[in-house]
Coordinates of C-alpha atoms in Angstrom, one line a residue:
Chain A
X20 CA 9.2 6.7 -42.3
X21 CA 6.4 8.2 -44.4
X22 CA 3.4 9.9 -42.8
X23 CA 1.0 6.9 -43.2
X24 CA 3.3 4.3 -41.6
X25 CA 4.1 6.7 -38.7
X26 CA 0.4 7.2 -38.3
X27 CA -0.1 3.5 -38.2
X28 CA 2.6 3.1 -35.6
X29 CA 1.0 5.8 -33.5
X30 CA -2.3 4.1 -33.6
X31 CA -0.7 0.8 -32.6
X32 CA 1.1 2.4 -29.7
X33 CA -1.9 4.1 -28.3
X34 CA -3.7 0.7 -28.4
X35 CA -0.8 -1.0 -26.6
X36 CA -1.3 1.1 -23.5
X37 CA -4.9 0.0 -23.3
X38 CA -4.0 -3.7 -23.2
X39 CA -3.9 -5.9 -20.1
X40 CA -0.5 -6.9 -18.7
X41 CA -1.1 -10.5 -19.8
X42 CA -1.8 -9.5 -23.3
X43 CA 1.3 -7.3 -23.4
X44 CA 3.5 -10.2 -22.1
X45 CA 2.0 -12.5 -24.7
X46 CA 2.2 -9.9 -27.5
X47 CA 5.9 -9.3 -26.9
X48 CA 6.5 -13.1 -26.9
X49 CA 4.5 -13.5 -30.1
X50 CA 6.4 -10.5 -31.6
X51 CA 3.1 -8.7 -32.2
X52 CA 5.0 -5.7 -31.0
X53 CA 8.4 -5.0 -29.5
X54 CA 9.3 -4.1 -25.9
X55 CA 10.4 -0.7 -27.3
X56 CA 7.0 -0.1 -28.8
X57 CA 5.3 -1.1 -25.5
X58 CA 7.7 1.2 -23.5
X59 CA 7.2 4.1 -25.9
X60 CA 3.5 3.7 -25.7
X61 CA 3.4 4.0 -21.9
X62 CA 6.0 6.8 -21.8
X63 CA 3.9 8.6 -24.3
X64 CA 0.7 8.3 -22.2
X65 CA 2.6 9.1 -19.0
X66 CA 4.1 12.3 -20.5
X67 CA 0.7 13.6 -21.3
X68 CA -0.6 12.9 -17.8
X69 CA 1.0 15.6 -15.7
X70 CA -2.4 16.8 -14.4
X71 CA -2.9 13.5 -12.7
X72 CA 0.4 14.0 -10.7
X73 CA 1.1 10.3 -10.5
X74 CA 4.8 10.3 -11.0
X75 CA 7.4 11.4 -8.4
X76 CA 10.3 10.2 -10.5
X77 CA 10.3 9.3 -14.2
X78 CA 12.8 6.7 -15.5
X79 CA 11.7 7.0 -19.1
X80 CA 15.1 7.3 -20.8
X81 CA 16.5 4.4 -18.9
X82 CA 13.4 2.3 -19.5
X83 CA 13.6 3.0 -23.3
X84 CA 17.3 2.0 -23.3
X85 CA 16.5 -1.3 -21.5
X86 CA 13.7 -2.1 -23.9
X87 CA 16.0 -1.6 -26.9
X88 CA 18.5 -4.0 -25.3
X89 CA 15.7 -6.4 -24.6
X90 CA 14.6 -6.4 -28.2
X91 CA 18.2 -7.2 -29.3
X92 CA 18.6 -10.1 -26.9
X93 CA 15.0 -11.4 -27.0
X94 CA 15.0 -13.4 -23.8
X95 CA 11.4 -14.5 -23.2
X96 CA 12.0 -16.8 -20.2
X97 CA 10.6 -14.5 -17.5
X98 CA 6.9 -14.1 -16.5
X99 CA 7.1 -10.4 -17.4
X100 CA 9.7 -10.3 -20.2
X101 CA 10.2 -6.9 -21.8
X102 CA 7.5 -5.1 -19.7
X103 CA 8.0 -1.6 -18.2
X104 CA 6.4 -1.2 -14.8
X105 CA 6.1 1.9 -12.6
X106 CA 6.0 1.2 -8.8
X107 CA 4.9 2.9 -5.7
X108 CA 7.6 5.2 -4.4
X109 CA 7.8 3.2 -1.2
X110 CA 10.0 0.4 -2.8
X111 CA 13.7 1.1 -2.6
X112 CA 15.2 1.1 -6.1
X113 CA 18.9 1.0 -6.5
X114 CA 20.3 4.3 -7.7
X115 CA 16.8 5.7 -8.3
X116 CA 15.4 8.3 -5.8
X117 CA 13.0 6.8 -3.3
X118 CA 11.0 9.3 -1.3
X119 CA 8.0 7.6 0.4
X120 CA 6.1 10.7 -0.5
X121 CA 8.0 12.6 2.2
X122 CA 10.1 15.7 2.4
X123 CA 12.4 13.9 4.8
X124 CA 13.4 11.5 2.1
X125 CA 13.1 13.9 -0.9
X126 CA 16.8 13.3 -1.9
X127 CA 17.3 9.7 -0.8
X128 CA 18.9 7.4 -3.4
X129 CA 19.1 3.8 -2.2
X130 CA 22.2 1.8 -2.8
X131 CA 20.2 -1.4 -2.8
X132 CA 17.0 -2.8 -4.4
X133 CA 13.9 -4.1 -2.6
X134 CA 13.4 -7.9 -2.8
X135 CA 9.9 -7.5 -4.4
X136 CA 11.1 -5.1 -7.2
X137 CA 14.2 -7.3 -7.8
X138 CA 11.8 -10.3 -8.2
X139 CA 10.0 -8.4 -10.9
X140 CA 13.2 -7.5 -12.7
X141 CA 14.4 -11.1 -12.5
X142 CA 11.2 -12.0 -14.4
X143 CA 12.2 -9.6 -17.2
X144 CA 10.3 -6.4 -16.2
X145 CA 12.1 -3.1 -15.8
X146 CA 11.4 0.2 -14.0
X147 CA 9.3 2.9 -15.7
X148 CA 9.1 5.3 -12.8
X149 CA 8.2 5.9 -9.1
X150 CA 4.6 6.7 -8.3
X151 CA 3.2 9.1 -5.8
X152 CA 1.7 8.0 -2.5
X153 CA 0.6 9.3 0.8
X154 CA 3.6 10.3 3.0
X155 CA 5.0 7.1 4.5
X156 CA 1.8 5.4 3.2
X157 CA -0.2 7.1 5.9
X158 CA -3.4 8.3 4.3
X159 CA -6.5 7.2 2.4
X160 CA -6.7 9.9 -0.2
X161 CA -3.1 10.6 -1.4
X162 CA -3.5 14.1 0.0
X163 CA -0.7 13.7 2.6
X164 CA 2.1 13.4 -0.1
X165 CA 4.8 16.1 0.0
X166 CA 4.7 16.0 -3.8
X167 CA 1.0 17.1 -4.0
X168 CA -2.2 15.1 -4.2
X169 CA -2.9 12.7 -7.0
X170 CA -6.1 13.0 -9.0
X171 CA -8.5 10.3 -10.0
X172 CA -9.0 9.6 -13.7
X173 CA -12.8 9.5 -12.9
X174 CA -12.8 13.2 -12.0
X175 CA -10.4 16.1 -11.6
X176 CA -11.8 17.0 -8.2
X177 CA -11.7 13.4 -6.9
X178 CA -9.1 11.6 -4.8
X179 CA -7.7 8.3 -6.1
X180 CA -7.7 6.8 -2.6
X181 CA -4.6 6.0 -0.7
X182 CA -2.0 5.4 0.2
X183 CA -1.2 3.7 -3.1
X184 CA -3.1 6.5 -5.0
X185 CA -0.5 7.3 -7.6
X186 CA -0.2 3.6 -8.4
X187 CA -4.0 3.2 -8.7
X188 CA -4.5 6.4 -10.8
X189 CA -1.5 5.6 -13.1
X190 CA -2.9 2.1 -13.7
X191 CA -6.5 3.2 -14.3
X192 CA -5.3 5.9 -16.7
X193 CA -3.1 3.5 -18.8
X194 CA 0.2 4.9 -17.8
X195 CA 1.7 1.6 -16.7
X196 CA 0.6 -2.0 -17.6
X197 CA 0.5 -3.0 -14.0
X198 CA 1.9 -1.7 -10.7
X199 CA 2.7 -2.8 -7.2
X200 CA 1.6 -1.1 -4.0
X201 CA 1.7 -1.8 -0.2
X202 CA -1.2 -2.3 2.1
X203 CA -1.0 -1.7 5.8
X204 CA -4.7 -1.0 6.4
X205 CA -6.3 -1.0 3.0
X206 CA -3.7 1.0 0.9
X207 CA -4.0 -1.3 -2.1
X208 CA -7.6 -2.3 -1.9
X209 CA -9.2 1.1 -1.2
X210 CA -7.6 3.0 -4.1
X211 CA -8.3 0.0 -6.4
X212 CA -11.9 0.3 -5.5
X213 CA -11.9 4.1 -6.1
X214 CA -10.3 3.7 -9.5
X215 CA -12.0 0.6 -10.9
X216 CA -8.9 -1.6 -10.7
X217 CA -8.0 -4.9 -9.1
X218 CA -5.9 -4.7 -5.9
X219 CA -4.7 -7.7 -3.9
X220 CA -3.1 -7.7 -0.5
X221 CA -1.4 -11.1 -0.1
X222 CA -1.1 -13.0 3.2
X223 CA 1.3 -11.5 5.6
X224 CA 4.7 -13.2 4.9
X225 CA 3.9 -14.0 1.2
X226 CA 6.0 -11.1 -0.1
X227 CA 9.2 -9.9 1.4
X228 CA 9.2 -6.6 3.2
X229 CA 12.9 -6.2 2.7
X230 CA 13.7 -2.8 1.1
X231 CA 10.2 -1.4 1.5
X232 CA 10.1 1.8 3.5
X233 CA 8.6 0.6 6.8
X234 CA 5.3 2.0 8.2
X235 CA 3.8 -0.7 10.6
X236 CA 5.9 -3.8 10.3
X237 CA 3.4 -6.3 11.7
X238 CA 0.8 -5.1 9.1
X239 CA 2.7 -4.0 6.0
X240 CA 2.5 -6.2 2.9
X241 CA 3.2 -5.5 -0.8
X242 CA 0.8 -6.7 -3.5
X243 CA -0.2 -6.4 -7.2
X244 CA -2.4 -3.7 -8.6
X245 CA -3.7 -4.6 -12.1
X246 CA -6.5 -4.1 -14.6
X247 CA -7.7 -7.6 -14.5
X248 CA -7.9 -10.7 -12.2
X249 CA -5.8 -12.6 -14.6
X250 CA -3.0 -9.9 -14.4
X251 CA -3.3 -10.0 -10.6
X252 CA -2.5 -13.7 -10.6
X253 CA 0.5 -13.3 -12.9
X254 CA 2.0 -10.3 -11.0
X255 CA 1.5 -12.0 -7.6
X256 CA 3.3 -15.0 -8.9
X257 CA 6.2 -12.8 -10.1
X258 CA 6.6 -10.8 -6.9
X259 CA 6.1 -13.3 -4.1
X260 CA 8.4 -15.7 -2.5
X261 CA 10.6 -16.5 0.5
X262 CA 13.4 -14.1 1.4
X263 CA 15.9 -14.9 4.2
X264 CA 16.4 -11.1 4.6
X265 CA 12.9 -10.7 6.0
X266 CA 12.5 -12.8 9.1
X267 CA 8.7 -12.7 8.8
X268 CA 8.7 -13.9 5.2
X269 CA 7.2 -17.4 5.0
X270 CA 8.9 -20.3 3.3
X271 CA 6.1 -21.7 1.2
X272 CA 6.1 -22.9 -2.4
X273 CA 5.0 -20.2 -4.8
X274 CA 2.0 -21.5 -6.5
X275 CA 1.2 -21.2 -10.2
X276 CA -1.6 -18.7 -9.7
X277 CA -2.0 -18.1 -13.4
X278 CA -2.4 -21.6 -14.6
X279 CA -4.5 -22.6 -11.6
X280 CA -6.8 -19.6 -12.2
X281 CA -10.4 -20.8 -12.9
X282 CA -13.9 -19.5 -12.5
X283 CA -15.1 -23.0 -11.7
X284 CA -16.0 -22.3 -8.1
X285 CA -19.0 -24.6 -7.7
X286 CA -19.6 -25.7 -4.2
X287 CA -17.3 -23.2 -2.5
X288 CA -18.9 -21.7 0.6
X289 CA -18.9 -17.9 0.9
X290 CA -19.5 -16.1 4.2
X291 CA -21.5 -12.9 4.4
X292 CA -20.7 -11.1 7.6
X293 CA -23.6 -9.1 9.0
X294 CA -21.3 -6.7 10.8
X295 CA -20.2 -5.2 7.5
X296 CA -23.6 -3.7 7.0
X297 CA -22.8 -0.3 8.6
X298 CA -24.9 2.8 9.4
X299 CA -25.0 5.5 6.7
X300 CA -23.6 3.2 4.0
X301 CA -25.1 4.2 0.7
X302 CA -27.8 1.8 -0.5
X303 CA -25.8 1.5 -3.8
X304 CA -23.1 -0.3 -1.9
X305 CA -25.5 -2.6 -0.2
X306 CA -27.1 -3.3 -3.7
X307 CA -23.7 -4.0 -5.2
X308 CA -23.0 -6.4 -2.3
X309 CA -26.3 -8.2 -3.1
X310 CA -25.3 -8.4 -6.8
X311 CA -22.0 -9.9 -5.8
X312 CA -23.8 -12.6 -3.9
X313 CA -26.0 -13.3 -6.9
X314 CA -22.9 -13.5 -9.2
X315 CA -21.3 -16.1 -6.9
X316 CA -24.5 -18.0 -6.5
X317 CA -24.8 -18.1 -10.3
X318 CA -21.3 -19.5 -10.5
X319 CA -22.4 -22.3 -8.1
X320 CA -21.1 -21.0 -4.7
X321 CA -23.1 -21.6 -1.5
X322 CA -23.8 -18.5 0.5
X323 CA -23.8 -18.6 4.3
X324 CA -24.5 -15.8 6.8
X325 CA -21.7 -15.4 9.3
X326 CA -20.7 -13.2 12.2
X327 CA -17.4 -11.4 12.7
X328 CA -18.5 -9.9 16.0
X329 CA -15.5 -7.8 16.9
X330 CA -15.4 -6.0 13.5
X331 CA -16.3 -2.6 15.1
X332 CA -13.2 -2.8 17.3
X333 CA -10.8 -3.3 14.4
X334 CA -10.3 0.3 13.4
X335 CA -9.6 1.7 16.9
X336 CA -7.2 -1.2 17.6
X337 CA -5.5 -0.5 14.3
X338 CA -5.1 3.2 15.3
X339 CA -3.1 2.0 18.3
X340 CA -1.0 -0.7 16.6
X341 CA -0.1 1.1 13.4
X342 CA 0.9 4.5 15.0
X343 CA 2.9 2.7 17.7
X344 CA 4.9 0.7 15.2
X345 CA 5.2 3.8 13.0
X346 CA 6.6 5.9 15.8
X347 CA 9.4 3.3 16.3
X348 CA 10.1 2.8 12.6
X349 CA 10.2 6.5 11.9
X350 CA 12.7 7.1 14.7
X351 CA 15.4 6.4 12.2
X352 CA 14.8 9.7 10.4
X353 CA 17.2 11.9 12.3
X354 CA 19.0 14.0 9.7
X355 CA 22.2 12.1 10.2
X356 CA 22.1 9.0 8.0
X357 CA 20.0 10.2 5.0
X358 CA 17.4 12.6 3.8
X359 CA 16.6 16.1 4.9
X360 CA 18.6 17.8 7.7
X361 CA 17.7 21.1 9.4
X362 CA 20.1 23.3 11.4
X363 CA 20.1 23.3 15.2
X364 CA 22.2 24.7 18.0
X365 CA 23.0 21.2 19.3
X366 CA 22.3 17.6 18.4
X367 CA 18.9 17.4 20.0
X368 CA 17.7 20.6 18.4
X369 CA 19.0 19.4 15.0
X370 CA 16.9 16.2 15.4
X371 CA 13.8 18.1 16.5
X372 CA 14.0 20.7 13.7
X373 CA 14.8 18.1 11.1
X374 CA 11.8 16.0 12.1
X375 CA 9.6 19.1 12.4
X376 CA 10.5 20.3 8.9
X377 CA 10.7 16.9 7.3
X378 CA 7.4 15.3 8.4
X379 CA 4.0 16.4 7.3
X380 CA 0.9 16.9 9.6
X381 CA -0.6 13.4 9.3
X382 CA 2.8 11.7 9.9
X383 CA 3.4 13.9 12.9
X384 CA -0.1 13.1 14.3
X385 CA 0.6 9.4 14.0
X386 CA 4.1 9.5 15.5
X387 CA 2.6 11.5 18.4
X388 CA -0.3 9.1 18.9
X389 CA 2.2 6.2 18.8
X390 CA 4.6 7.9 21.2
X391 CA 1.7 8.5 23.6
X392 CA 0.3 5.0 23.6
X393 CA 3.8 3.6 24.2
X394 CA 4.8 6.1 26.8
X395 CA 5.5 5.1 30.3
X396 CA 2.4 3.9 32.2
X397 CA 0.2 3.7 29.1
X398 CA 1.5 0.5 27.5
X399 CA -1.0 -1.9 29.1
X400 CA -4.0 0.4 28.6
X401 CA -3.4 0.9 24.9
X402 CA -0.8 -1.3 23.1
X403 CA -1.5 -4.5 25.1
X404 CA -5.2 -3.9 24.9
X405 CA -5.0 -3.5 21.1
X406 CA -3.0 -6.7 20.8
X407 CA -5.7 -8.5 22.8
X408 CA -8.4 -7.1 20.5
X409 CA -6.3 -8.1 17.5
X410 CA -6.4 -11.7 18.9
X411 CA -10.2 -11.5 19.2
X412 CA -10.6 -10.3 15.6
X413 CA -8.3 -13.1 14.4
X414 CA -10.4 -15.6 16.4
X415 CA -13.5 -14.4 14.6
X416 CA -11.9 -15.1 11.2
X417 CA -10.5 -18.5 12.4
X418 CA -14.0 -19.5 13.5
X419 CA -15.7 -18.3 10.3
X420 CA -13.2 -20.1 8.1
X421 CA -14.2 -23.4 9.8
X422 CA -17.5 -23.1 7.9
X423 CA -16.6 -21.0 4.8
X424 CA -13.9 -20.9 2.1
X425 CA -13.9 -17.1 1.7
X426 CA -15.8 -14.0 2.8
X427 CA -17.5 -11.4 0.6
X428 CA -17.8 -7.8 1.7
X429 CA -17.8 -4.3 0.0
X430 CA -14.3 -2.9 -0.3
X431 CA -15.1 0.6 0.9
X432 CA -18.1 2.3 2.6
X433 CA -18.2 4.9 -0.2
X434 CA -17.0 5.7 -3.7
X435 CA -14.1 8.2 -4.3
X436 CA -14.7 11.5 -2.4
X437 CA -13.7 15.0 -3.3
X438 CA -10.2 16.4 -2.6
X439 CA -10.3 18.3 0.6
X440 CA -13.6 16.8 1.9
X441 CA -12.1 14.8 4.7
X442 CA -8.6 16.3 5.1
X443 CA -9.6 18.4 8.2
X444 CA -11.0 15.5 10.2
X445 CA -8.6 12.6 10.8
X446 CA -11.2 10.3 12.2
X447 CA -13.6 10.6 9.3
X448 CA -10.7 9.9 7.0
X449 CA -9.8 6.8 9.0
X450 CA -13.3 5.4 8.7
X451 CA -12.6 4.8 5.0
X452 CA -10.7 1.7 5.9
X453 CA -13.4 0.2 8.1
X454 CA -13.8 -2.9 5.8
X455 CA -10.1 -3.3 4.9
X456 CA -8.3 -3.0 8.3
X457 CA -9.6 -6.2 9.9
X458 CA -7.7 -8.2 7.2
X459 CA -4.4 -6.6 8.0
X460 CA -4.8 -7.1 11.7
X461 CA -5.4 -10.9 11.0
X462 CA -2.7 -11.2 8.3
X463 CA -5.1 -12.6 5.8
X464 CA -5.2 -12.2 2.0
X465 CA -7.9 -10.1 0.4
X466 CA -8.6 -8.7 -3.0
X467 CA -10.8 -5.8 -4.3
X468 CA -12.4 -6.4 -7.6
X469 CA -14.3 -3.7 -9.5
X470 CA -18.0 -4.7 -9.7
X471 CA -20.1 -1.7 -10.6
X472 CA -20.8 2.0 -10.5
X473 CA -22.6 4.3 -8.2
X474 CA -25.2 6.9 -9.3
X475 CA -22.4 9.4 -10.1
X476 CA -20.7 6.9 -12.4
X477 CA -17.9 6.2 -9.9
X478 CA -16.4 2.7 -9.6
X479 CA -17.2 0.5 -6.6
X480 CA -15.4 -2.7 -5.6
X481 CA -16.2 -5.9 -3.8
X482 CA -13.7 -7.5 -1.4
X483 CA -13.0 -11.2 -1.1
X484 CA -11.2 -12.3 2.1
X485 CA -9.4 -15.7 2.0
X486 CA -7.8 -18.1 4.4
X487 CA -4.1 -17.5 5.1
X488 CA -2.0 -18.4 2.1
X489 CA -5.1 -19.2 0.0
X490 CA -4.8 -16.4 -2.5
X491 CA -5.8 -18.8 -5.2
X492 CA -9.4 -19.2 -4.0
X493 CA -10.0 -15.4 -3.8
X494 CA -8.5 -15.0 -7.2
X495 CA -10.8 -17.6 -8.6
X496 CA -13.8 -16.1 -6.9
X497 CA -12.8 -12.7 -8.2
X498 CA -12.6 -14.1 -11.7
X499 CA -16.2 -15.4 -11.4
X500 CA -17.3 -11.9 -10.3
X501 CA -15.3 -10.1 -13.0
X502 CA -16.8 -12.2 -15.8
X503 CA -20.3 -11.6 -14.5
X504 CA -20.0 -7.9 -13.6
X505 CA -18.5 -7.2 -17.0
X506 CA -17.0 -4.0 -15.5
X507 CA -15.5 -1.6 -18.2
X508 CA -13.5 1.5 -17.7
X509 CA -15.9 4.4 -18.0
X510 CA -14.2 7.8 -17.9
X511 CA -13.5 10.5 -20.4
X512 CA -9.8 11.5 -20.6
X513 CA -9.6 15.1 -19.2
X514 CA -5.9 15.2 -18.3
X515 CA -4.2 15.3 -21.7
Chain B
X24 CA -8.6 10.8 27.6
X25 CA -8.1 14.3 26.4
X26 CA -4.6 15.2 25.2
X27 CA -4.1 18.7 26.6
X28 CA -1.5 21.2 25.4
X29 CA 1.0 20.2 28.0
X30 CA 0.7 16.5 27.0
X31 CA 1.2 17.5 23.3
X32 CA 4.4 19.3 24.2
X33 CA 5.6 16.4 26.4
X34 CA 5.1 13.7 23.7
X35 CA 6.5 15.8 21.0
X36 CA 9.6 16.2 23.1
X37 CA 9.8 12.4 23.5
X38 CA 9.3 12.0 19.7
X39 CA 11.9 14.7 19.0
X40 CA 9.6 16.8 16.9
X41 CA 9.8 20.6 17.6
X42 CA 6.4 22.3 17.5
X43 CA 5.3 25.8 16.7
X44 CA 3.3 27.2 19.6
X45 CA 0.4 27.9 17.2
X46 CA 0.3 24.2 16.1
X47 CA -0.1 22.9 19.7
X48 CA -3.8 23.9 20.0
X49 CA -4.9 22.2 16.8
X50 CA -2.8 19.1 17.5
X51 CA -4.4 18.8 21.0
X52 CA -7.8 18.9 19.4
X53 CA -6.9 16.3 16.7
X54 CA -5.1 13.9 19.1
X55 CA -8.0 14.1 21.5
X56 CA -10.5 13.1 18.9
X57 CA -8.3 10.2 17.8
X58 CA -7.9 9.0 21.4
X59 CA -11.7 9.3 22.0
X60 CA -12.1 7.1 18.9
X61 CA -9.5 4.6 20.2
X62 CA -11.1 4.5 23.6
X63 CA -14.2 2.8 22.3
X64 CA -12.1 -0.3 23.0
X65 CA -12.7 0.1 26.7
X66 CA -16.3 -1.2 26.1
X67 CA -14.7 -4.6 25.4
X68 CA -13.7 -6.9 28.2
X69 CA -10.4 -8.5 27.3
X70 CA -9.4 -9.8 30.8
X71 CA -9.2 -13.4 29.7
X72 CA -7.7 -12.8 26.2
X73 CA -4.1 -13.4 25.5
X74 CA -2.5 -10.7 23.4
X75 CA -1.6 -11.6 19.8
X76 CA 2.1 -11.3 19.4
X77 CA 2.8 -12.9 16.0
X78 CA 0.4 -13.0 13.1
X79 CA 2.2 -15.9 11.4
X80 CA 2.0 -19.2 13.3
X81 CA 5.7 -19.8 13.3
X82 CA 8.5 -18.8 15.7
X83 CA 11.3 -16.8 14.2
X84 CA 14.0 -19.0 12.8
X85 CA 17.6 -18.5 14.1
X86 CA 20.5 -18.5 11.6
X87 CA 24.2 -18.8 11.9
X88 CA 25.8 -15.6 13.0
X89 CA 28.0 -15.0 10.0
X90 CA 28.9 -11.8 8.1
X91 CA 27.3 -11.9 4.7
X92 CA 27.7 -8.3 3.7
X93 CA 29.9 -5.6 5.2
X94 CA 32.7 -3.5 3.8
X95 CA 30.1 -1.1 2.4
X96 CA 31.0 2.0 4.4
X97 CA 30.9 4.3 1.4
X98 CA 27.4 3.0 0.5
X99 CA 26.2 3.6 4.0
X100 CA 27.7 7.1 4.0
X101 CA 26.5 7.9 0.5
X102 CA 23.2 9.6 1.5
X103 CA 24.4 11.4 4.6
X104 CA 23.6 15.1 4.6
X105 CA 26.9 15.8 6.3
X106 CA 30.0 13.5 6.4
X107 CA 33.7 13.5 6.2
X108 CA 35.6 10.6 4.5
X109 CA 34.7 8.0 7.1
X110 CA 32.2 9.4 9.5
X111 CA 28.7 10.9 9.8
X112 CA 29.1 14.5 11.1
X113 CA 26.7 15.8 13.8
X114 CA 26.7 19.0 15.9
X115 CA 29.2 18.9 18.7
X116 CA 27.9 16.8 21.7
X117 CA 30.8 17.2 24.1
X118 CA 31.8 20.6 25.5

């Protein structure tokens, strides 16, 4: 290859990694470029991104090999044919290390594949690598990972949000065409908002939890993280579906989110909950919310003021339910079956030392809170109380959805904050999820769509909450906002 | 409810996490602030509310009790930090 043609190839490759998932899928089908060219382009940008610290495990050689085989066979039947995708390191991947961002699983190599990732692979995608996240998905800033904090493309000193921070940062920086995360209290939507990307938490039961490292089983749900609403519809379609191996997976037909996607939303009723206007919220976020209302009005939606009166109790209830479930789920890490093992004089001491060395501070705090609220004599006062509050929060939504088709709120009470700013104060960190947590407690679908910037040029997102199993409506509304907000990536590349 | 140092030690025993003495103090402070935050729920009267037990409006389906996998001993043992051919190995539990 002469210099000029290799230069042309290089230009083409760098452009590929700036394309949307949908354009890449179509480009491969139309033979505008090969799967190998796509894969090389993302490997190339990923290799230059060490300073972002998004990858825990790179599968670049394997991905390249698969892409070459794909180009030989040319099977375009899947929704994601020939596309490399890096995923959050919470999804078990067969024969590829899966750490959950924890020391206690630093050497764990699953012998099985999670249902959600295997759904992606059956649609023709393949694994590019495993992305950093908060330890066991417990965190809102990606600072709790054993593998170090991830940085936000919008600033070297900024967190990408969490817990799917590695996924959000890799996506925003063009290191993967799309990615998947998990959302227990906002872990897809909050980092999406902090990085100017689209993050969707599906209805509880829409995507199988089988093979995902468990945090809080009644709240955990996997979902797509993408650069556009169109991509979100496509990836949701590829990953969701009933799975008999997850007893809470719901047997409903997978809708064709992509072909049903439309910005024609005339006549839909949108609720604006007054309880989401919180103290000390920057005026920019309030302004963005008003803009969102205008965008939807412009598209023909009808705006209605609503009340979700128990909103203020969602976060404290969450901090009973989630740690309680986590303390049970994480009991399996005992140094016997897998992962890190410490020495001890006897079995009990081995357990205690293993868990002390293996878990980080935030995970320990949550296990201890969970153990406390479930301990003898306290169950009714805490866990039962929280389940009652959860019912009240769900009732609020049920009532609201009698009058409206979807609810519009800000995604987060602030833009991305500085690394270290909140890591000493657990409660101030928890307050990040104030707008996202009620959705998890109620099992509803919600999406964060980038809608503007604050005065420091940091992205801000708007959240749309839908009725159970009505992902289509919130995707359509997001599309209407996306078209009108005309959000464009706006950072200078500092990490290469 | 404040979580004093003795309570921290008690629950870490229950959770099988050994703690350095110098960590107990800061944990007591952190856990107390988290519990204070949680206890704002006490302002809410829930006497007449039934607790939410399932978020999806469906009861769990039962299935036939048949073996669909199995014979994967080596896979199960594969990630064990200490094993012999057929077993997990743990520190001696019987004198």
